[in-house]
Amino acid sequence: MALQEEEISEQEEEISESQIAVHWREEEYLQPPAKFIGQANASDPAIIERFSEKNFPECFKDYADLLTWDHYWHTTLDTSNPPFWKWFVGGKLNASYNCVDRHLETSPNKAALIWVPEPEDEDTKAITYRELHRRVNEFAALLQDCGGVKTGDRVTFHLPMLPELPVSMLACARLGVVHSQVFGGFSGAACGERIADSQSRILVTMDGYYRNGELVDHKAKADEAVERARQEGAEVDKVLVWRRYPGRYVSKTPMVDGRDYFVDELLADYKGRQVEPVSMPAEAPLFLMYTSGTTGRPKGCQHSTGGYLSYVAGTSKYYQDIHPDDTYWCFADIGWITGHSYIVYGPLALGTTSVMYEGVPTHPDPGRPWRIAERLGVNIFHTAPTTIRMLRKVGPDEPAKYDYHFKHMTTVGEPIEPDVWRWYHQVVGKGEAVIVDTWWQTETGGFLGTGLPALNPMKPGSCGPPALGIYPVIYDEDGKEVEPGSGRAGNICIRNPWPGILEGIWGQPERFVQTYYAKYCRDENSKDWHDWPYFAGDGAVEAADGYLRILGRVDDVINVAGHRLGTKELESAAITVDEVAEAAAVPVIDDVRGRAVEMYVSLKPGFAAGKDTESKVIKAIETEIGKIARPKNVWVVPDMPKTRSGKIMRRVIAGISNFTDVGDVTTLANPEIVDDIRHHVQSEKQKRGEVPRELSREELEEIKSFGKSE
Ligand code: WTA
């Protein structure tokens, strides 16, 4: 009986996202400039009608027809085995052919990629479509012969932002080999886990790269990765090492005989070699991209060849307004989905020029991005709110000093504050460019919520209406639809399949169904797609005009500088430290990075908090995940606030870290601990000058509901 009461009170404590009414100030619309409308790819409103629900799924033929198919498909969408949707069934194509070969006919000498090294005295390199074709073919031949890879195998990359990364991706795609690029900033251990999960036998890496003025020794991580993969039962046969400077090895790590090879040396045997692109079924996996979720290990999101490529080509054309003669710069890392879809596959499928930059935006000074834009004549610019906030903070007047002109700018990865949006518009865009805010996810392949730049006016802070052919619905916790325009928040779902959606989680079909469909599926025996809404894991509000405002994750994922970090992964890393008994990760509001991570740890009996506990926890997180997950603070506490059934109350510590109301704590097993922790943490934060500004209503709600998905 006592237990039941306890459970009820715990349930009552939970705040359902949908109960929150969000009263943000509606921003004014801004219209796109006439000059932009005049040249836009989508300027006829008929396109919206063409993608209306009555034309679903055939409307997506429009996107697929942007590609060259070896065999045309016979069925646009096969929904016979929900929720494993198949797009363009019967169709065959090759992604490398579509991104490279077919442009040789029209524009062999156009730059496909322009690569800007971080050191400003090094030469920028333009790689024409012809040159890209040569490099992709040679590396594909090498992978085939020397790597022994076959169609359907997986190959893991742990590559920084050098042209060798897209070359490697397109070489795999040419062979029908599934690539799995791990963000270069992730640790060797994190890479090793992904190698093991995907059962890759080849790791492609690089000796070093520049970051913030430093030549980073990257090859060292390959040895850690191979070791971790081995511990997890996966043997890596070969490590292929590209060199930042061909012929010169910049890493201090020894090469392992019989395992490690310099790619530039091997390539000598493949000069001029050509490899026929393998014609792949539309549903064949093109790549895996690992991402964090609420529980367990990162999931390998599996993206298809035909559906994915169609979707990124279509959205690049209509939303980013990419024309073949534009110079497009997406300032993201190809190690994330944004780079896959909107540096490599989308722009190259359209035959445009895609700019890549090796390093950090503020190196050697905050004028760098604008010098690059001026010098290369960039006219489409794509970045994340965290970068915009940082550039505004350190160089608010820099853009005006440079003579560049953007017609179009994108933002992605986190909600953008209207104030930051206005700086982006007025200062970076000089009032001349449209802004397209794009809401989407690793899982979704491409944009889900965003405006057509010539047709939908901009509204700062809203990502815009749903993308073409995307029909969202917002549900409350009980599966009841939240009335659009009511200003009430709920869990945003997409009612229909779309071509860019992940096909599954690599090797874990049940987890796929569980994570994205179980919550709102109406009937698990149903063969009708209408019964299978996709659960995005974000809170959202739909305004009366149909514009969506994304509020952030409803699960325990912390979005640091636009990158998803799972609390469970952070906590598992922290408890690898000997003396740590329990760990909890919470988000703190951060003016530049959006959110930062704070860790709370309690120690095993018999251990006293040594000075080095904090640094050990930080080190463990850097080793297991990578520097990007480095917590802002680690607090060693005597005990965690817990419910009587032993659950850590993350919302309570999140409240302490953010100086917000911790809510009712009387039902905790150890309510007295809350004041102790608060006193310790907040007085320390006051000393460090870390008292946050006043939080917005949405931020307050986020902190209050943190940890509820447990
Ligand atoms: C968040 C990045 C608000 C959201 C492409 C989503 C956004 C998660 C936006 C996915 C946006 C992404 N406005 N929030 N424009 N874009 N998000 O998988 O919470 O790294 O679920 O994909 O970032 O992050 P991911």
PDB file of N, CA, C and O and ligand atoms in Angstrom, residues 291 337-338 411-415 437-443 463 536 538 550 552-553 559 562-564, ligand 1:
ATOM      1  N   THR A 291      23.708   8.273 -33.104  1.00  0.00           N
ATOM      2  CA  THR A 291      23.200   9.400 -32.330  1.00  0.00           C
ATOM      3  C   THR A 291      22.743   8.936 -30.955  1.00  0.00           C
ATOM      4  O   THR A 291      22.444   7.765 -30.762  1.00  0.00           O
ATOM      5  N   ILE A 337      25.051  14.764 -38.944  1.00  0.00           N
ATOM      6  CA  ILE A 337      24.122  14.574 -40.061  1.00  0.00           C
ATOM      7  C   ILE A 337      24.053  15.819 -40.947  1.00  0.00           C
ATOM      8  O   ILE A 337      23.921  15.712 -42.165  1.00  0.00           O
ATOM      9  N   THR A 338      24.155  16.995 -40.356  1.00  0.00           N
ATOM     10  CA  THR A 338      24.059  18.212 -41.172  1.00  0.00           C
ATOM     11  C   THR A 338      25.108  18.197 -42.282  1.00  0.00           C
ATOM     12  O   THR A 338      24.834  18.549 -43.428  1.00  0.00           O
ATOM     13  N   THR A 411      19.780  28.262 -40.434  1.00  0.00           N
ATOM     14  CA  THR A 411      20.176  27.941 -39.072  1.00  0.00           C
ATOM     15  C   THR A 411      19.619  26.568 -38.720  1.00  0.00           C
ATOM     16  O   THR A 411      18.556  26.181 -39.180  1.00  0.00           O
ATOM     17  N   VAL A 412      20.369  25.834 -37.928  1.00  0.00           N
ATOM     18  CA  VAL A 412      20.014  24.447 -37.637  1.00  0.00           C
ATOM     19  C   VAL A 412      20.558  24.008 -36.288  1.00  0.00           C
ATOM     20  O   VAL A 412      21.599  24.477 -35.856  1.00  0.00           O
ATOM     21  N   GLY A 413      19.858  23.110 -35.654  1.00  0.00           N
ATOM     22  CA  GLY A 413      20.441  22.395 -34.518  1.00  0.00           C
ATOM     23  C   GLY A 413      19.845  22.707 -33.175  1.00  0.00           C
ATOM     24  O   GLY A 413      19.848  21.864 -32.290  1.00  0.00           O
ATOM     25  N   GLU A 414      19.358  23.916 -32.987  1.00  0.00           N
ATOM     26  CA  GLU A 414      18.757  24.289 -31.708  1.00  0.00           C
ATOM     27  C   GLU A 414      17.772  25.405 -32.013  1.00  0.00           C
ATOM     28  O   GLU A 414      17.877  26.058 -33.043  1.00  0.00           O
ATOM     29  N   PRO A 415      16.890  25.661 -31.042  1.00  0.00           N
ATOM     30  CA  PRO A 415      16.042  26.838 -31.223  1.00  0.00           C
ATOM     31  C   PRO A 415      16.925  28.086 -31.231  1.00  0.00           C
ATOM     32  O   PRO A 415      17.927  28.145 -30.520  1.00  0.00           O
ATOM     33  N   ASP A 437      15.146  28.763 -40.986  1.00  0.00           N
ATOM     34  CA  ASP A 437      15.435  27.999 -39.766  1.00  0.00           C
ATOM     35  C   ASP A 437      14.971  26.572 -40.045  1.00  0.00           C
ATOM     36  O   ASP A 437      13.841  26.364 -40.492  1.00  0.00           O
ATOM     37  N   THR A 438      15.845  25.612 -39.827  1.00  0.00           N
ATOM     38  CA  THR A 438      15.502  24.245 -40.204  1.00  0.00           C
ATOM     39  C   THR A 438      15.502  23.328 -38.999  1.00  0.00           C
ATOM     40  O   THR A 438      16.531  23.130 -38.364  1.00  0.00           O
ATOM     41  N   TRP A 439      14.347  22.778 -38.699  1.00  0.00           N
ATOM     42  CA  TRP A 439      14.252  21.810 -37.598  1.00  0.00           C
ATOM     43  C   TRP A 439      14.252  20.406 -38.187  1.00  0.00           C
ATOM     44  O   TRP A 439      13.480  20.120 -39.097  1.00  0.00           O
ATOM     45  N   TRP A 440      15.128  19.584 -37.694  1.00  0.00           N
ATOM     46  CA  TRP A 440      15.180  18.184 -38.119  1.00  0.00           C
ATOM     47  C   TRP A 440      16.118  17.425 -37.218  1.00  0.00           C
ATOM     48  O   TRP A 440      16.552  17.953 -36.196  1.00  0.00           O
ATOM     49  N   GLN A 441      16.449  16.195 -37.576  1.00  0.00           N
ATOM     50  CA  GLN A 441      17.219  15.318 -36.691  1.00  0.00           C
ATOM     51  C   GLN A 441      18.071  14.338 -37.491  1.00  0.00           C
ATOM     52  O   GLN A 441      17.786  14.086 -38.660  1.00  0.00           O
ATOM     53  N   THR A 442      19.051  13.740 -36.798  1.00  0.00           N
ATOM     54  CA  THR A 442      19.861  12.689 -37.415  1.00  0.00           C
ATOM     55  C   THR A 442      18.962  11.639 -38.065  1.00  0.00           C
ATOM     56  O   THR A 442      19.227  11.152 -39.160  1.00  0.00           O
ATOM     57  N   GLU A 443      17.897  11.308 -37.374  1.00  0.00           N
ATOM     58  CA  GLU A 443      17.007  10.249 -37.827  1.00  0.00           C
ATOM     59  C   GLU A 443      16.231  10.634 -39.081  1.00  0.00           C
ATOM     60  O   GLU A 443      15.780   9.764 -39.823  1.00  0.00           O
ATOM     61  N   CYS A 463      10.651  27.748 -36.476  1.00  0.00           N
ATOM     62  CA  CYS A 463      11.355  27.148 -37.621  1.00  0.00           C
ATOM     63  C   CYS A 463      10.520  27.294 -38.881  1.00  0.00           C
ATOM     64  O   CYS A 463      11.031  27.146 -39.981  1.00  0.00           O
ATOM     65  N   ALA A 536       9.124  12.276 -32.548  1.00  0.00           N
ATOM     66  CA  ALA A 536      10.420  12.932 -32.775  1.00  0.00           C
ATOM     67  C   ALA A 536      11.211  13.154 -31.485  1.00  0.00           C
ATOM     68  O   ALA A 536      12.406  13.402 -31.542  1.00  0.00           O
ATOM     69  N   ASP A 538      10.743  15.694 -29.473  1.00  0.00           N
ATOM     70  CA  ASP A 538      10.837  17.132 -29.198  1.00  0.00           C
ATOM     71  C   ASP A 538       9.490  17.674 -28.733  1.00  0.00           C
ATOM     72  O   ASP A 538       8.439  17.223 -29.192  1.00  0.00           O
ATOM     73  N   ILE A 550       9.863  24.925 -31.937  1.00  0.00           N
ATOM     74  CA  ILE A 550      10.415  23.736 -31.285  1.00  0.00           C
ATOM     75  C   ILE A 550      10.981  24.146 -29.933  1.00  0.00           C
ATOM     76  O   ILE A 550      11.740  25.114 -29.839  1.00  0.00           O
ATOM     77  N   GLY A 552      12.535  21.919 -27.687  1.00  0.00           N
ATOM     78  CA  GLY A 552      13.680  21.125 -27.229  1.00  0.00           C
ATOM     79  C   GLY A 552      13.263  19.706 -26.905  1.00  0.00           C
ATOM     80  O   GLY A 552      12.088  19.342 -27.009  1.00  0.00           O
ATOM     81  N   ARG A 553      14.236  18.919 -26.494  1.00  0.00           N
ATOM     82  CA  ARG A 553      14.020  17.491 -26.291  1.00  0.00           C
ATOM     83  C   ARG A 553      13.082  17.237 -25.112  1.00  0.00           C
ATOM     84  O   ARG A 553      13.136  17.914 -24.101  1.00  0.00           O
ATOM     85  N   ASN A 559      21.291  19.062 -25.367  1.00  0.00           N
ATOM     86  CA  ASN A 559      21.739  19.597 -26.648  1.00  0.00           C
ATOM     87  C   ASN A 559      22.836  20.642 -26.405  1.00  0.00           C
ATOM     88  O   ASN A 559      22.566  21.803 -26.153  1.00  0.00           O
ATOM     89  N   GLY A 562      24.319  22.373 -30.131  1.00  0.00           N
ATOM     90  CA  GLY A 562      23.684  21.707 -31.271  1.00  0.00           C
ATOM     91  C   GLY A 562      24.025  20.228 -31.378  1.00  0.00           C
ATOM     92  O   GLY A 562      23.670  19.587 -32.358  1.00  0.00           O
ATOM     93  N   HIS A 563      24.723  19.677 -30.392  1.00  0.00           N
ATOM     94  CA  HIS A 563      25.070  18.253 -30.449  1.00  0.00           C
ATOM     95  C   HIS A 563      24.365  17.489 -29.346  1.00  0.00           C
ATOM     96  O   HIS A 563      24.359  17.902 -28.197  1.00  0.00           O
ATOM     97  N   ARG A 564      23.823  16.369 -29.724  1.00  0.00           N
ATOM     98  CA  ARG A 564      23.040  15.586 -28.767  1.00  0.00           C
ATOM     99  C   ARG A 564      23.922  14.730 -27.879  1.00  0.00           C
ATOM    100  O   ARG A 564      24.689  13.916 -28.363  1.00  0.00           O
TER     101      ARG A 564
HETATM  102  C1  WTA B   1      17.162  20.042 -32.059  1.00  0.00           C
HETATM  103  C2  WTA B   1      20.530  18.025 -36.058  1.00  0.00           C
HETATM  104  C3  WTA B   1      15.031  23.872 -32.715  1.00  0.00           C
HETATM  105  C4  WTA B   1      15.917  19.221 -31.755  1.00  0.00           C
HETATM  106  C5  WTA B   1      19.994  18.361 -37.451  1.00  0.00           C
HETATM  107  C6  WTA B   1      16.202  17.901 -32.456  1.00  0.00           C
HETATM  108  C7  WTA B   1      16.314  22.065 -33.288  1.00  0.00           C
HETATM  109  C8  WTA B   1      17.682  17.758 -32.274  1.00  0.00           C
HETATM  110  C9  WTA B   1      16.475  22.589 -34.592  1.00  0.00           C
HETATM  111  C10 WTA B   1      18.299  16.924 -33.356  1.00  0.00           C
HETATM  112  C11 WTA B   1      15.868  23.854 -34.899  1.00  0.00           C
HETATM  113  C12 WTA B   1      17.510  20.686 -34.459  1.00  0.00           C
HETATM  114  N1  WTA B   1      15.159  24.443 -33.927  1.00  0.00           N
HETATM  115  N2  WTA B   1      15.595  22.709 -32.366  1.00  0.00           N
HETATM  116  N3  WTA B   1      16.000  24.454 -36.068  1.00  0.00           N
HETATM  117  N4  WTA B   1      17.221  21.710 -35.285  1.00  0.00           N
HETATM  118  N5  WTA B   1      16.980  20.894 -33.247  1.00  0.00           N
HETATM  119  O1  WTA B   1      20.073  14.724 -34.384  1.00  0.00           O
HETATM  120  O2  WTA B   1      15.820  19.052 -30.366  1.00  0.00           O
HETATM  121  O3  WTA B   1      21.965  16.365 -34.009  1.00  0.00           O
HETATM  122  O4  WTA B   1      15.494  16.819 -31.915  1.00  0.00           O
HETATM  123  O5  WTA B   1      20.206  16.728 -35.732  1.00  0.00           O
HETATM  124  O6  WTA B   1      18.196  19.089 -32.303  1.00  0.00           O
HETATM  125  O7  WTA B   1      19.697  16.930 -33.282  1.00  0.00           O
HETATM  126  P1  WTA B   1      20.548  16.121 -34.335  1.00  0.00           P
END
